[in-house]
Amino acid sequence: MDLEREFEQTVAADHRVEPRDWMPDGYRATLVRQIAQHAHSEIIGMQPEGNWISRAPSLRRKAILLAKVQDEAGHGLYLYAAAETLGADREELTEKLIAGRQKYSSIFNYPTLTYADVGVIGWLVDGAAICNQVPLCRTSYGPYARAMIRVCKEESFHQRQGYELLMTMMSGTEQQRALVQESVDRWWWPSLMMFGPPDAESSNTEQSMLWRIKRHTNDELRQRFVDMSVPQAAKLGVTLPDPHLVWNAERGHHDFGEIDWTEFWQVVKGAGPCNAQRVEHRRKAHEDGAWVREAATAYARKKEQAA
Ligand code: 3HC
């Protein structure tokens, strides 16, 4: 059987495509693009919350936040390793990120202004990540699907710790409750933008669905996230900042207001509140870490020569 048919049969049978299998160049390129940008998102995503590790209000909260930020680093490493199975070079991917030639999730270009943001990021941002990443456990590319299984287990801890932090604040003082509401007001719409542009403007969704890289479209997952978040917000006692948010019994989903796609594309194209700061921080960390990479390479070479 020819290789293309074998590939198509593997995908159609919901089996996994593995690194050694033949695959169309476009399939490989789309996977490198998505996995690399997913990895970049995890690494850049350490910055907003990292900002609060030294300011956490208790040792317990500090330990939880430290564990979460370390998890994100691990997620980035799994995903760079998955990209390498496609022939991508990790150093090159990092250089593309720093040069602005590859993207990372828009959500990480917003500032974390109060401690309530740590809880809201856990609840909404990691909650959105779970909606987006659970289906990726069934993505057609084996190494990506397997990386997602471990990532999703850790994401559910991330989401629960955030929600528990907010429940604690909401049973606190009037001022703490106001901090949570103000944070939700800032993070709700950017969280909806995490799922990408509307399907009608998504240049990659159709092909990614055919190749079963994506298992649901951007709008389907966004809707799933809205439907999941509304009862959680009610339980928490916060108001989601959308006057058009209402249950539509006919659709069996919540209707919600129009997202500001001008803001979305501005942030994606580099003009968000923190884009320059995030990329500059990543560039500096990469440069400051060059000596570690050189030492590790020299040590590996010495070990090889001694063997
Ligand atoms: N931020 C930045 N760029 C975005 C974006 C966002 N929120 N949404 C879409 N884009 C970009 C796409 O990358 C694409 O540009 P490209 O062709 O240059 O890559 C363009 O906008 C058009 O979007 P499409 O819908 O056509 O692109 P995709 O089919 O790739 O869908 C996606 C976008 C839904 C983000 C998809 O890539 C995906 O599911 N990626 C894997 C999950 C992921 O990366 N999540 C990011 C957050 S990681 C995270 O949440 C960490 C957690 O610990 C908090």
Coordinates of N, CA, C and O in Angstrom, one line a residue, residues 167-180:
M167 N -12.2 30.9 46.4 CA -13.2 30.6 47.3 C -12.8 31.1 48.7 O -13.6 31.7 49.4
T168 N -11.5 31.0 49.0 CA -11.0 31.5 50.3 C -11.2 33.0 50.4 O -11.7 33.6 51.3
M169 N -10.8 33.7 49.3 CA -10.8 35.2 49.2 C -12.3 35.6 49.3 O -12.6 36.6 49.9
M170 N -13.2 34.9 48.6 CA -14.6 35.3 48.6 C -15.3 35.1 49.9 O -16.3 35.7 50.1
S171 N -14.7 34.3 50.8 CA -15.3 34.2 52.1 C -14.5 35.1 53.1 O -14.6 35.0 54.3
G172 N -13.7 36.0 52.5 CA -12.9 36.9 53.3 C -13.6 38.3 53.5 O -14.8 38.4 53.5
T173 N -12.8 39.3 53.4 CA -13.3 40.7 53.6 C -13.9 41.2 52.4 O -13.7 40.7 51.3
E174 N -14.7 42.3 52.5 CA -15.3 43.0 51.4 C -14.2 43.4 50.4 O -14.3 43.2 49.2
Q175 N -13.1 43.8 50.9 CA -12.0 44.2 50.0 C -11.4 43.0 49.2 O -11.2 43.2 48.0
Q176 N -11.3 41.9 49.9 CA -10.8 40.7 49.1 C -11.8 40.3 48.0 O -11.4 40.0 46.9
R177 N -13.1 40.4 48.4 CA -14.1 40.0 47.4 C -14.1 41.0 46.2 O -14.2 40.6 45.0
A178 N -13.8 42.2 46.5 CA -13.7 43.2 45.4 C -12.5 43.0 44.5 O -12.5 43.1 43.3
L179 N -11.4 42.5 45.2 CA -10.2 42.2 44.4 C -10.5 41.1 43.4 O -10.1 41.1 42.2
V180 N -11.2 40.1 43.9 CA -11.5 38.9 43.0 C -12.4 39.4 41.8 O -12.1 39.1 40.7

